[in-house]
Tab-separated table of C-alpha atoms in Angstrom:
chain	number	residue	atom	x	y	z
A	1	UNK	CA	2.769	-4.291	3.247
A	2	UNK	CA	4.501	-6.449	5.944
A	3	UNK	CA	8.238	-5.976	5.069
A	4	UNK	CA	10.214	-9.445	5.215
A	5	UNK	CA	13.331	-10.130	7.290
A	6	UNK	CA	14.797	-12.360	4.531
A	7	UNK	CA	16.889	-9.921	2.095
A	8	UNK	CA	17.213	-6.757	1.404
A	9	UNK	CA	16.644	-3.486	2.972
A	10	UNK	CA	16.752	-3.505	7.155
A	11	UNK	CA	13.524	-3.665	8.488
A	12	UNK	CA	13.603	-5.648	12.024
A	13	UNK	CA	11.814	-3.712	14.490
A	14	UNK	CA	14.627	-4.167	17.186
A	15	UNK	CA	18.011	-5.659	16.502
A	16	UNK	CA	20.785	-6.279	19.165
A	17	UNK	CA	24.173	-6.794	17.530
A	18	UNK	CA	27.329	-8.169	18.826
A	19	UNK	CA	28.229	-5.010	20.660
A	20	UNK	CA	24.435	-4.787	22.375
A	21	UNK	CA	23.234	-1.719	20.486
A	22	UNK	CA	19.486	-1.485	19.813
A	23	UNK	CA	18.791	-1.056	16.071
A	24	UNK	CA	15.279	0.180	15.040
A	25	UNK	CA	14.985	-0.134	11.056
A	26	UNK	CA	13.372	2.476	9.127
A	27	UNK	CA	14.822	5.168	11.746
A	28	UNK	CA	18.355	4.979	11.813
A	29	UNK	CA	19.825	8.200	10.189
A	30	UNK	CA	22.528	5.827	8.534
A	31	UNK	CA	20.150	3.576	7.063
A	32	UNK	CA	17.924	6.623	5.538
A	33	UNK	CA	20.478	8.783	4.028
A	34	UNK	CA	20.749	6.112	1.084
A	35	UNK	CA	16.909	5.785	0.521
A	36	UNK	CA	16.650	9.510	0.541
A	37	UNK	CA	19.411	10.157	-1.965
A	38	UNK	CA	17.463	7.631	-3.967
A	39	UNK	CA	13.978	9.064	-3.619
A	40	UNK	CA	15.352	12.468	-4.521
A	41	UNK	CA	16.987	11.229	-7.657
A	42	UNK	CA	14.063	10.183	-8.861
A	43	UNK	CA	12.458	13.513	-8.036
A	44	UNK	CA	14.934	14.940	-9.944
A	45	UNK	CA	16.365	17.106	-7.178
A	46	UNK	CA	19.821	18.588	-7.788
A	47	UNK	CA	21.766	17.195	-5.028
A	48	UNK	CA	25.354	18.566	-5.856
A	49	UNK	CA	27.815	17.276	-3.798
A	50	UNK	CA	25.921	16.020	-1.305
A	51	UNK	CA	25.923	11.996	-2.286
A	52	UNK	CA	29.776	12.643	-2.527
A	53	UNK	CA	30.148	13.720	0.996
A	54	UNK	CA	28.172	10.686	2.357
A	55	UNK	CA	30.224	8.344	0.590
A	56	UNK	CA	33.689	10.049	1.103
A	57	UNK	CA	32.476	9.793	4.961
A	58	UNK	CA	32.596	6.161	4.700
A	59	UNK	CA	28.416	6.142	4.328
A	60	UNK	CA	26.899	3.786	1.579
A	61	UNK	CA	24.549	4.665	-1.072
A	62	UNK	CA	23.053	1.339	-1.339
A	63	UNK	CA	21.000	0.284	1.667
A	64	UNK	CA	22.156	-2.539	3.783
A	65	UNK	CA	20.913	-6.065	3.221
A	66	UNK	CA	18.851	-7.332	5.990
A	67	UNK	CA	20.406	-10.454	7.792
A	68	UNK	CA	23.659	-8.830	7.682
A	69	UNK	CA	25.372	-8.077	11.398
A	70	UNK	CA	24.392	-4.389	11.344
A	71	UNK	CA	26.954	-1.823	10.986
A	72	UNK	CA	27.429	0.312	14.297
A	73	UNK	CA	27.634	3.768	12.929
A	74	UNK	CA	30.482	5.746	14.225
A	75	UNK	CA	29.272	8.994	15.860
A	76	UNK	CA	30.666	11.297	13.244
A	77	UNK	CA	29.079	9.293	10.400
A	78	UNK	CA	25.525	9.422	12.217
A	79	UNK	CA	26.005	12.845	12.831
A	80	UNK	CA	26.877	13.323	9.251
A	81	UNK	CA	23.466	11.370	8.487
A	82	UNK	CA	21.228	13.578	10.605
A	83	UNK	CA	22.949	16.491	8.765
A	84	UNK	CA	22.582	15.237	5.349
A	85	UNK	CA	19.024	14.056	5.782
A	86	UNK	CA	18.035	17.845	7.381
A	87	UNK	CA	19.810	18.920	4.536
A	88	UNK	CA	17.922	16.952	1.784
A	89	UNK	CA	14.590	17.940	3.007
A	90	UNK	CA	15.740	21.638	1.641
A	91	UNK	CA	16.879	20.627	-1.624
A	92	UNK	CA	14.028	22.113	-4.313
A	93	UNK	CA	11.783	20.122	-6.534
A	94	UNK	CA	12.199	20.674	-10.214
A	95	UNK	CA	9.502	23.228	-11.197
A	96	UNK	CA	8.012	20.360	-13.379
A	97	UNK	CA	7.389	17.828	-10.518
A	98	UNK	CA	6.283	20.530	-8.628
A	99	UNK	CA	3.572	21.612	-11.216
A	100	UNK	CA	2.354	18.242	-12.377
A	101	UNK	CA	2.563	16.854	-8.740
A	102	UNK	CA	1.279	18.895	-6.198
A	103	UNK	CA	0.271	18.001	-2.579
A	104	UNK	CA	-2.486	20.624	-1.711
A	105	UNK	CA	-6.188	19.078	-2.758
A	106	UNK	CA	-7.432	22.089	-4.116
A	107	UNK	CA	-4.159	22.328	-6.580
A	108	UNK	CA	-4.598	18.748	-7.247
A	109	UNK	CA	-8.459	19.676	-8.514
A	110	UNK	CA	-7.361	22.326	-10.473
A	111	UNK	CA	-5.655	19.886	-12.608
A	112	UNK	CA	-8.071	17.713	-13.062
A	113	UNK	CA	-10.372	17.968	-16.409
A	114	UNK	CA	-13.487	17.641	-14.433
A	115	UNK	CA	-14.907	19.602	-11.312
A	116	UNK	CA	-14.984	18.113	-7.914
A	117	UNK	CA	-17.106	15.283	-6.926
A	118	UNK	CA	-18.186	15.181	-10.445
A	119	UNK	CA	-14.859	14.464	-11.772
A	120	UNK	CA	-17.129	11.737	-13.478
A	121	UNK	CA	-20.719	11.955	-12.699
A	122	UNK	CA	-21.637	9.444	-9.679
A	123	UNK	CA	-23.563	6.419	-10.231
A	124	UNK	CA	-26.676	7.070	-8.420
A	125	UNK	CA	-26.333	4.433	-5.810
A	126	UNK	CA	-29.452	5.406	-4.181
A	127	UNK	CA	-31.089	3.193	-6.841
A	128	UNK	CA	-29.106	0.274	-6.071
A	129	UNK	CA	-30.732	-2.527	-3.586
A	130	UNK	CA	-28.791	-1.782	-0.393
A	131	UNK	CA	-28.466	-5.951	0.157
A	132	UNK	CA	-26.326	-5.918	-3.158
A	133	UNK	CA	-24.102	-3.185	-1.852
A	134	UNK	CA	-23.524	-4.869	1.290
A	135	UNK	CA	-22.902	-8.276	-0.773
A	136	UNK	CA	-20.234	-6.636	-2.683
A	137	UNK	CA	-18.741	-4.611	0.261
A	138	UNK	CA	-18.589	-7.985	1.898
A	139	UNK	CA	-16.957	-9.219	-1.020
A	140	UNK	CA	-14.440	-6.739	-0.971
A	141	UNK	CA	-13.413	-7.206	2.569
A	142	UNK	CA	-13.192	-10.946	1.582
A	143	UNK	CA	-11.089	-9.970	-1.455
A	144	UNK	CA	-8.919	-7.756	0.195
A	145	UNK	CA	-8.237	-10.437	2.947
A	146	UNK	CA	-7.474	-12.935	0.252
A	147	UNK	CA	-5.074	-11.480	-2.055
A	148	UNK	CA	-2.805	-10.475	0.618
A	149	UNK	CA	-3.162	-13.749	2.347
A	150	UNK	CA	-1.859	-15.264	-1.036
A	151	UNK	CA	1.262	-12.775	-1.095
A	152	UNK	CA	2.206	-12.909	2.454
A	153	UNK	CA	4.591	-15.625	2.717
A	154	UNK	CA	6.428	-14.967	-0.584
A	155	UNK	CA	6.498	-10.986	0.036
A	156	UNK	CA	9.605	-9.529	-1.664
A	157	UNK	CA	10.786	-12.883	-3.168
A	158	UNK	CA	11.852	-11.972	-6.573
A	159	UNK	CA	9.641	-12.990	-9.627
A	160	UNK	CA	11.842	-16.214	-10.682
A	161	UNK	CA	11.579	-17.199	-7.026
A	162	UNK	CA	8.219	-17.027	-6.590
A	163	UNK	CA	7.801	-19.002	-9.941
A	164	UNK	CA	10.435	-21.739	-8.679
A	165	UNK	CA	8.370	-22.188	-5.786
A	166	UNK	CA	5.238	-22.354	-7.351
A	167	UNK	CA	6.438	-25.284	-10.080
A	168	UNK	CA	8.307	-26.763	-7.275
A	169	UNK	CA	5.049	-27.327	-5.474
A	170	UNK	CA	3.056	-28.028	-8.552
A	171	UNK	CA	0.931	-24.706	-8.268
A	172	UNK	CA	2.118	-23.115	-11.490
A	173	UNK	CA	0.516	-20.833	-13.118
A	174	UNK	CA	-0.583	-20.198	-9.153
A	175	UNK	CA	-4.000	-21.697	-8.689
A	176	UNK	CA	-4.182	-21.883	-4.803
A	177	UNK	CA	-2.453	-20.208	-1.681
A	178	UNK	CA	1.056	-21.486	-1.349
A	179	UNK	CA	2.389	-24.392	0.432
A	180	UNK	CA	5.565	-25.728	1.339
A	181	UNK	CA	4.722	-29.495	0.796
A	182	UNK	CA	7.075	-30.844	-1.595
A	183	UNK	CA	9.455	-28.036	-2.063
A	184	UNK	CA	12.873	-28.461	-3.102
A	185	UNK	CA	14.685	-27.669	-0.299
A	186	UNK	CA	17.304	-26.092	-2.663
A	187	UNK	CA	14.430	-23.877	-3.878
A	188	UNK	CA	13.551	-23.023	0.079
A	189	UNK	CA	17.538	-22.172	0.886
A	190	UNK	CA	17.585	-19.872	-1.867
A	191	UNK	CA	14.366	-18.379	-1.668
A	192	UNK	CA	12.996	-18.279	2.079
A	193	UNK	CA	9.400	-17.463	2.943
A	194	UNK	CA	8.439	-14.418	4.698
A	195	UNK	CA	9.741	-15.562	8.116
A	196	UNK	CA	6.397	-13.795	9.629
A	197	UNK	CA	3.785	-15.248	7.456
A	198	UNK	CA	5.736	-18.815	7.315
A	199	UNK	CA	3.939	-19.825	10.323
A	200	UNK	CA	0.222	-18.662	9.246
A	201	UNK	CA	-0.252	-18.170	5.438
A	202	UNK	CA	0.721	-21.550	3.688
A	203	UNK	CA	-2.402	-23.673	3.137
A	204	UNK	CA	-1.351	-26.185	5.549
A	205	UNK	CA	-1.377	-23.878	8.546
A	206	UNK	CA	-3.719	-21.143	7.340
A	207	UNK	CA	-6.302	-20.717	10.085
A	208	UNK	CA	-8.367	-17.443	9.134
A	209	UNK	CA	-6.635	-14.373	8.237
A	210	UNK	CA	-3.498	-13.519	9.806
A	211	UNK	CA	-2.888	-10.055	11.235
A	212	UNK	CA	-1.511	-7.563	8.688
A	213	UNK	CA	-1.096	-4.249	8.471
A	214	UNK	CA	-2.826	-4.314	4.906
A	215	UNK	CA	-5.711	-5.108	7.087
A	216	UNK	CA	-4.756	-3.337	10.233
A	217	UNK	CA	-5.226	0.218	7.977
A	218	UNK	CA	-8.694	-0.610	6.699
A	219	UNK	CA	-9.767	-1.189	10.221
A	220	UNK	CA	-8.452	1.998	11.331
A	221	UNK	CA	-10.300	3.873	9.020
A	222	UNK	CA	-13.430	2.081	9.486
A	223	UNK	CA	-13.063	2.954	13.309
A	224	UNK	CA	-12.448	6.577	12.351
A	225	UNK	CA	-15.427	6.933	10.364
A	226	UNK	CA	-17.697	5.213	12.996
A	227	UNK	CA	-16.161	7.758	15.855
A	228	UNK	CA	-15.648	10.694	14.140
A	229	UNK	CA	-17.517	10.527	11.055
A	230	UNK	CA	-16.881	11.646	7.591
A	231	UNK	CA	-15.413	15.170	8.458
A	232	UNK	CA	-12.472	13.508	10.394
A	233	UNK	CA	-9.350	15.603	9.799
A	234	UNK	CA	-5.493	14.484	9.171
A	235	UNK	CA	-5.021	14.984	13.244
A	236	UNK	CA	-7.863	12.437	13.876
A	237	UNK	CA	-6.205	9.921	11.733
A	238	UNK	CA	-2.800	10.924	13.745
A	239	UNK	CA	-4.352	10.212	17.214
A	240	UNK	CA	-6.018	7.177	15.965
A	241	UNK	CA	-2.503	5.598	14.906
A	242	UNK	CA	-1.167	6.711	18.342
A	243	UNK	CA	-4.130	5.312	20.196
A	244	UNK	CA	-4.469	1.649	18.200
A	245	UNK	CA	-1.114	0.799	16.652
A	246	UNK	CA	2.067	-0.331	18.497
A	247	UNK	CA	4.831	1.335	17.043
A	248	UNK	CA	6.204	-1.848	15.823
A	249	UNK	CA	3.489	-2.647	13.298
A	250	UNK	CA	3.922	0.419	11.466
A	251	UNK	CA	6.744	0.577	8.387
A	252	UNK	CA	8.773	2.780	6.007
A	253	UNK	CA	6.734	6.219	5.890
A	254	UNK	CA	4.113	5.299	8.348
A	255	UNK	CA	7.137	4.691	11.027
A	256	UNK	CA	9.096	7.728	10.163
A	257	UNK	CA	5.890	9.558	11.178
A	258	UNK	CA	4.824	7.950	13.962
A	259	UNK	CA	8.316	9.040	15.227
A	260	UNK	CA	7.621	12.366	14.090
A	261	UNK	CA	4.410	12.545	16.047
A	262	UNK	CA	6.171	11.532	18.952
A	263	UNK	CA	8.997	14.072	18.418
A	264	UNK	CA	6.155	16.834	18.479
A	265	UNK	CA	5.728	17.553	14.939
A	266	UNK	CA	2.129	18.401	13.912
A	267	UNK	CA	0.108	15.911	11.506
A	268	UNK	CA	-0.014	18.174	8.478
A	269	UNK	CA	3.901	18.375	8.530
A	270	UNK	CA	4.855	14.986	10.272
A	271	UNK	CA	5.271	13.119	6.864
A	272	UNK	CA	7.397	15.835	5.246
A	273	UNK	CA	10.288	15.486	7.893
A	274	UNK	CA	13.095	13.186	6.757
A	275	UNK	CA	10.880	10.947	5.591
A	276	UNK	CA	12.516	9.226	2.041
A	277	UNK	CA	9.522	6.957	1.758
A	278	UNK	CA	6.514	9.336	1.070
A	279	UNK	CA	6.073	7.874	-2.389
A	280	UNK	CA	6.007	4.654	-1.208
A	281	UNK	CA	2.887	2.090	-0.912
A	282	UNK	CA	1.790	2.946	2.765
A	283	UNK	CA	-0.791	5.465	1.712
A	284	UNK	CA	-2.505	2.970	-0.898
A	285	UNK	CA	-3.020	0.252	1.273
A	286	UNK	CA	-5.128	2.342	3.664
A	287	UNK	CA	-7.671	4.163	1.136
A	288	UNK	CA	-10.179	0.902	0.512
A	289	UNK	CA	-12.680	2.025	3.309
A	290	UNK	CA	-12.942	5.365	2.054
A	291	UNK	CA	-14.257	4.493	-1.258
A	292	UNK	CA	-16.822	1.661	0.014
A	293	UNK	CA	-18.657	4.030	2.337
A	294	UNK	CA	-18.953	5.971	-0.958
A	295	UNK	CA	-20.764	3.992	-3.065
A	296	UNK	CA	-20.619	5.750	-6.657
A	297	UNK	CA	-18.945	8.679	-5.244
A	298	UNK	CA	-14.872	8.758	-6.470
A	299	UNK	CA	-14.559	12.335	-5.936
A	300	UNK	CA	-15.738	12.042	-2.166
A	301	UNK	CA	-13.870	8.897	-1.567
A	302	UNK	CA	-10.589	10.603	-2.616
A	303	UNK	CA	-10.892	13.682	-0.625
A	304	UNK	CA	-11.271	11.399	2.566
A	305	UNK	CA	-8.004	9.105	1.465
A	306	UNK	CA	-6.356	12.354	1.175
A	307	UNK	CA	-6.869	13.689	4.532
A	308	UNK	CA	-5.531	10.083	5.512
A	309	UNK	CA	-2.635	10.126	3.080
A	310	UNK	CA	-1.328	13.246	3.588
A	311	UNK	CA	-0.375	12.709	7.157
A	312	UNK	CA	2.734	10.447	5.792
A	313	UNK	CA	3.031	10.931	2.661
A	314	UNK	CA	3.166	12.870	-0.527
A	315	UNK	CA	2.661	13.654	-4.186
A	316	UNK	CA	2.341	10.078	-5.629
A	317	UNK	CA	2.248	8.353	-2.533
A	318	UNK	CA	-0.871	10.608	-1.890
A	319	UNK	CA	-2.453	9.849	-5.387
A	320	UNK	CA	-2.107	6.004	-4.765
A	321	UNK	CA	-4.462	6.639	-1.905
A	322	UNK	CA	-6.989	8.749	-3.774
A	323	UNK	CA	-6.603	6.454	-6.831
A	324	UNK	CA	-7.736	3.012	-4.724
A	325	UNK	CA	-10.479	4.749	-2.846
A	326	UNK	CA	-12.014	6.246	-5.750
A	327	UNK	CA	-11.403	2.673	-7.957
A	328	UNK	CA	-13.274	1.226	-4.355
A	329	UNK	CA	-15.985	3.570	-4.711
A	330	UNK	CA	-16.669	2.696	-8.101
A	331	UNK	CA	-16.325	-0.902	-7.817
A	332	UNK	CA	-19.289	-0.963	-5.306
A	333	UNK	CA	-21.488	0.255	-8.195
A	334	UNK	CA	-19.864	-0.564	-11.182
A	335	UNK	CA	-19.984	-3.539	-13.579
A	336	UNK	CA	-16.440	-3.877	-15.268
A	337	UNK	CA	-12.951	-3.209	-14.407
A	338	UNK	CA	-12.553	-0.620	-17.251
A	339	UNK	CA	-15.451	1.327	-15.574
A	340	UNK	CA	-13.416	1.576	-12.187
A	341	UNK	CA	-10.150	2.593	-13.737
A	342	UNK	CA	-11.596	5.183	-15.721
A	343	UNK	CA	-13.190	6.582	-12.660
A	344	UNK	CA	-10.089	6.646	-10.512
A	345	UNK	CA	-7.744	8.193	-13.591
A	346	UNK	CA	-9.977	11.199	-13.094
A	347	UNK	CA	-9.192	12.158	-9.423
A	348	UNK	CA	-5.411	12.209	-9.890
A	349	UNK	CA	-3.251	14.499	-11.537
A	350	UNK	CA	-3.264	13.215	-15.500
A	351	UNK	CA	0.584	14.067	-16.267
A	352	UNK	CA	1.498	12.881	-12.917
A	353	UNK	CA	4.290	9.704	-12.458
A	354	UNK	CA	1.432	7.876	-11.069
A	355	UNK	CA	-1.136	8.107	-13.577
A	356	UNK	CA	1.673	7.536	-15.954
A	357	UNK	CA	2.221	4.172	-14.427
A	358	UNK	CA	-1.319	3.374	-14.206
A	359	UNK	CA	-1.922	3.762	-18.170
A	360	UNK	CA	1.138	1.720	-18.552
A	361	UNK	CA	-0.056	-0.986	-16.722
A	362	UNK	CA	-3.695	-0.795	-18.458
A	363	UNK	CA	-1.780	-0.945	-21.825
A	364	UNK	CA	0.109	-4.005	-21.004
A	365	UNK	CA	-3.072	-5.525	-19.733
A	366	UNK	CA	-4.893	-5.104	-22.882
A	367	UNK	CA	-2.129	-6.109	-25.103
A	368	UNK	CA	-1.473	-9.508	-26.649
A	369	UNK	CA	1.707	-10.144	-24.754
A	370	UNK	CA	1.676	-13.330	-22.710
A	371	UNK	CA	2.053	-12.914	-18.849
A	372	UNK	CA	5.637	-13.175	-18.361
A	373	UNK	CA	6.760	-11.311	-21.496
A	374	UNK	CA	4.120	-8.625	-20.022
A	375	UNK	CA	5.868	-8.783	-16.790
A	376	UNK	CA	9.269	-8.286	-18.308
A	377	UNK	CA	8.194	-5.436	-20.077
A	378	UNK	CA	6.714	-3.660	-16.596
A	379	UNK	CA	10.210	-4.540	-15.209
A	380	UNK	CA	12.220	-2.783	-17.991
A	381	UNK	CA	9.994	0.330	-17.265
A	382	UNK	CA	9.737	0.336	-13.233
A	383	UNK	CA	12.042	-2.383	-12.216
A	384	UNK	CA	14.546	0.199	-10.515
A	385	UNK	CA	12.480	1.320	-8.057
A	386	UNK	CA	12.166	-0.099	-4.575
A	387	UNK	CA	9.735	-2.969	-4.057
A	388	UNK	CA	7.619	-1.270	-1.951
A	389	UNK	CA	7.687	2.116	-4.140
A	390	UNK	CA	4.298	2.741	-5.519
A	391	UNK	CA	4.743	3.473	-9.016
A	392	UNK	CA	5.923	-0.185	-10.001
A	393	UNK	CA	3.342	-1.630	-7.295
A	394	UNK	CA	0.345	0.487	-9.270
A	395	UNK	CA	1.423	-0.634	-12.869
A	396	UNK	CA	1.288	-3.822	-11.758
A	397	UNK	CA	-2.384	-3.627	-9.944
A	398	UNK	CA	-3.233	-1.969	-13.238
A	399	UNK	CA	-2.076	-4.662	-15.561
A	400	UNK	CA	-3.437	-7.248	-12.971
A	401	UNK	CA	-6.925	-5.705	-13.231
A	402	UNK	CA	-7.369	-5.138	-16.994
A	403	UNK	CA	-5.613	-8.701	-17.608
A	404	UNK	CA	-8.235	-10.152	-15.133
A	405	UNK	CA	-11.092	-8.396	-16.674
A	406	UNK	CA	-12.819	-8.907	-13.303
A	407	UNK	CA	-12.292	-12.419	-12.656
A	408	UNK	CA	-11.195	-13.004	-9.237
A	409	UNK	CA	-8.519	-15.602	-9.263
A	410	UNK	CA	-6.737	-14.561	-12.254
A	411	UNK	CA	-6.463	-10.848	-11.011
A	412	UNK	CA	-4.817	-11.672	-7.181
A	413	UNK	CA	-2.666	-14.674	-8.684
A	414	UNK	CA	-1.184	-12.283	-11.418
A	415	UNK	CA	-0.553	-9.496	-8.936
A	416	UNK	CA	1.516	-11.856	-6.904
A	417	UNK	CA	3.048	-13.658	-9.623
A	418	UNK	CA	4.459	-9.970	-10.368
A	419	UNK	CA	6.452	-10.056	-7.247
A	420	UNK	CA	7.099	-6.629	-5.403
A	421	UNK	CA	5.202	-5.738	-2.899
A	422	UNK	CA	2.880	-8.913	-3.105
A	423	UNK	CA	0.639	-8.867	-0.109
A	424	UNK	CA	-0.496	-5.147	-0.424
A	425	UNK	CA	-0.764	-5.376	-4.390
A	426	UNK	CA	-2.415	-8.688	-3.709
A	427	UNK	CA	-5.067	-7.161	-1.700
A	428	UNK	CA	-5.946	-4.043	-3.351
A	429	UNK	CA	-6.504	-6.604	-6.802
A	430	UNK	CA	-8.606	-8.657	-4.527
A	431	UNK	CA	-10.589	-5.632	-3.248
A	432	UNK	CA	-11.609	-4.269	-6.160
A	433	UNK	CA	-12.363	-7.539	-7.926
A	434	UNK	CA	-14.009	-8.472	-4.886
A	435	UNK	CA	-16.333	-5.731	-4.898
A	436	UNK	CA	-17.029	-6.384	-8.697
A	437	UNK	CA	-17.871	-9.787	-7.961
A	438	UNK	CA	-19.596	-9.791	-4.538
A	439	UNK	CA	-19.145	-12.067	-1.541
A	440	UNK	CA	-21.916	-14.639	-3.087
A	441	UNK	CA	-19.745	-14.866	-6.319
A	442	UNK	CA	-16.230	-15.509	-4.610
A	443	UNK	CA	-14.470	-19.196	-5.174
A	444	UNK	CA	-14.910	-21.002	-1.946
A	445	UNK	CA	-11.401	-22.319	-2.219
A	446	UNK	CA	-10.002	-18.477	-1.783
A	447	UNK	CA	-12.399	-17.543	1.062
A	448	UNK	CA	-13.377	-20.410	2.846
A	449	UNK	CA	-9.803	-20.778	4.772
A	450	UNK	CA	-10.041	-17.389	5.628
A	451	UNK	CA	-12.792	-18.764	7.955
A	452	UNK	CA	-14.722	-15.674	8.761
A	453	UNK	CA	-12.373	-14.295	11.353
A	454	UNK	CA	-9.823	-11.728	11.117
A	455	UNK	CA	-6.542	-11.373	13.439
A	456	UNK	CA	-5.711	-7.933	13.926
A	457	UNK	CA	-3.134	-5.522	16.564
A	458	UNK	CA	-6.329	-3.530	17.122
A	459	UNK	CA	-7.477	-5.033	20.413
A	460	UNK	CA	-11.323	-4.219	19.765
A	461	UNK	CA	-11.288	-5.770	16.457
A	462	UNK	CA	-9.075	-9.150	17.167
A	463	UNK	CA	-11.308	-11.922	15.536
A	464	UNK	CA	-14.051	-10.070	14.141
A	465	UNK	CA	-16.056	-11.600	11.492
A	466	UNK	CA	-15.748	-10.324	7.628
A	467	UNK	CA	-19.568	-10.307	7.978
A	468	UNK	CA	-19.606	-7.794	10.914
A	469	UNK	CA	-17.087	-5.605	9.070
A	470	UNK	CA	-19.542	-5.540	5.957
A	471	UNK	CA	-22.862	-4.846	8.040
A	472	UNK	CA	-20.965	-2.208	9.584
A	473	UNK	CA	-19.360	-0.827	6.477
A	474	UNK	CA	-22.334	-0.991	4.584
A	475	UNK	CA	-24.404	1.147	7.172
A	476	UNK	CA	-21.679	3.806	6.862
A	477	UNK	CA	-22.226	3.696	3.009
A	478	UNK	CA	-26.270	3.965	3.799
A	479	UNK	CA	-25.557	7.100	5.634
A	480	UNK	CA	-23.538	8.546	2.999
A	481	UNK	CA	-26.298	8.065	0.117
A	482	UNK	CA	-28.667	9.366	2.499
A	483	UNK	CA	-26.818	12.607	2.967
A	484	UNK	CA	-25.975	12.387	-0.583
A	485	UNK	CA	-29.818	12.056	-1.083
A	486	UNK	CA	-30.567	15.023	0.992
A	487	UNK	CA	-27.979	17.169	-0.467
A	488	UNK	CA	-29.733	16.678	-4.081
A	489	UNK	CA	-33.228	17.424	-2.678
A	490	UNK	CA	-32.236	20.350	-1.056
């Protein structure tokens, strides 16, 4: 989910204006107010005259455009922004949202049609060959990287821009990593590459998997499980972030939470304080490993993901993590996308906006609509949301998985063709189909450029091989299976 600096929404980690003032994106109160008002509106909160107070004081209700000279907020405007951010946290949720989209794990479980781990009776992973499980975990790691890498250079470029770039370089429909060889200069000027990814993510310069938060967070999860074990807490997640992640390499909800932790808020509350990004995609990109280490146990995987996600997210942001963890647990032992999605849907509140988005995407995937027409319908339903929001990207993920029907290339290229958060949705789509396929079945044109090497912000893992990551993850999966076996015998 690395956010580019080419078009809307400020994302520059540190930017100095002409007056020399340091600007940190995703933290400046005057930048956050518009996001917070939008988020409150999506949840149906009654804001009264709060928006008018902000606009009448000179504040914008539309997030600023990245690349423009940052405005220096007058002290009074910044002070008002801080005041409004505090007040926004106090506005009550509508009763229907509070009832159908709870945050507490037990309240979530109370809404499910079946109980706890079962949700769906877990596949007996004890009878699956450990070599097969390791190959599928290896495929999931490689698939996550390949899907992310495909989406990195075009992240946040709109659908029509992605299509024009691909057509201009003889790569439409998308069938390989992007290139700028042969790209029409006018198209390049109109739709510039993600600045951070241009030098590492085009086919002519790929040299292993470059650093990305979509891979950093799975490494955090793996490290946490190896050091602390499956009984880790949200506090353990917070401590791991602070110890392993530079503050400049976390974004949106994670950056707000990081700041709140440094300000002394407890991990259980840090994600709820002045955080307008609490229903964005960040927690969803952190959850795969919790599924991989719990093959055939979607409920257990979802619980681990919940402990992680609640550090920074609420409601649908948390459900995204739970859904992906459950899907990942199922994908390691299942034979079809339908099995995976059915298992994952069972562990999230059925009347939530997230479940609705998944079902919408699945229905589009099963429809007879051509891809572009289906994406038009998807955008008609969810195109009003920010490109990093969890709901639009979840619907696109479900569409890509169903329409791809387990084919790795079809699935990741559809996910990226759809736009929005291309590297994150591409990564998750690649993870799930990579697990269904297994490493031995993945096409070489997608995995060979990875060179079995991953760059990362986490020093202990930099340049690690995907084969080693798979072996270590499989070891944890074997321990989980052994514990489950003992529980059954007990």
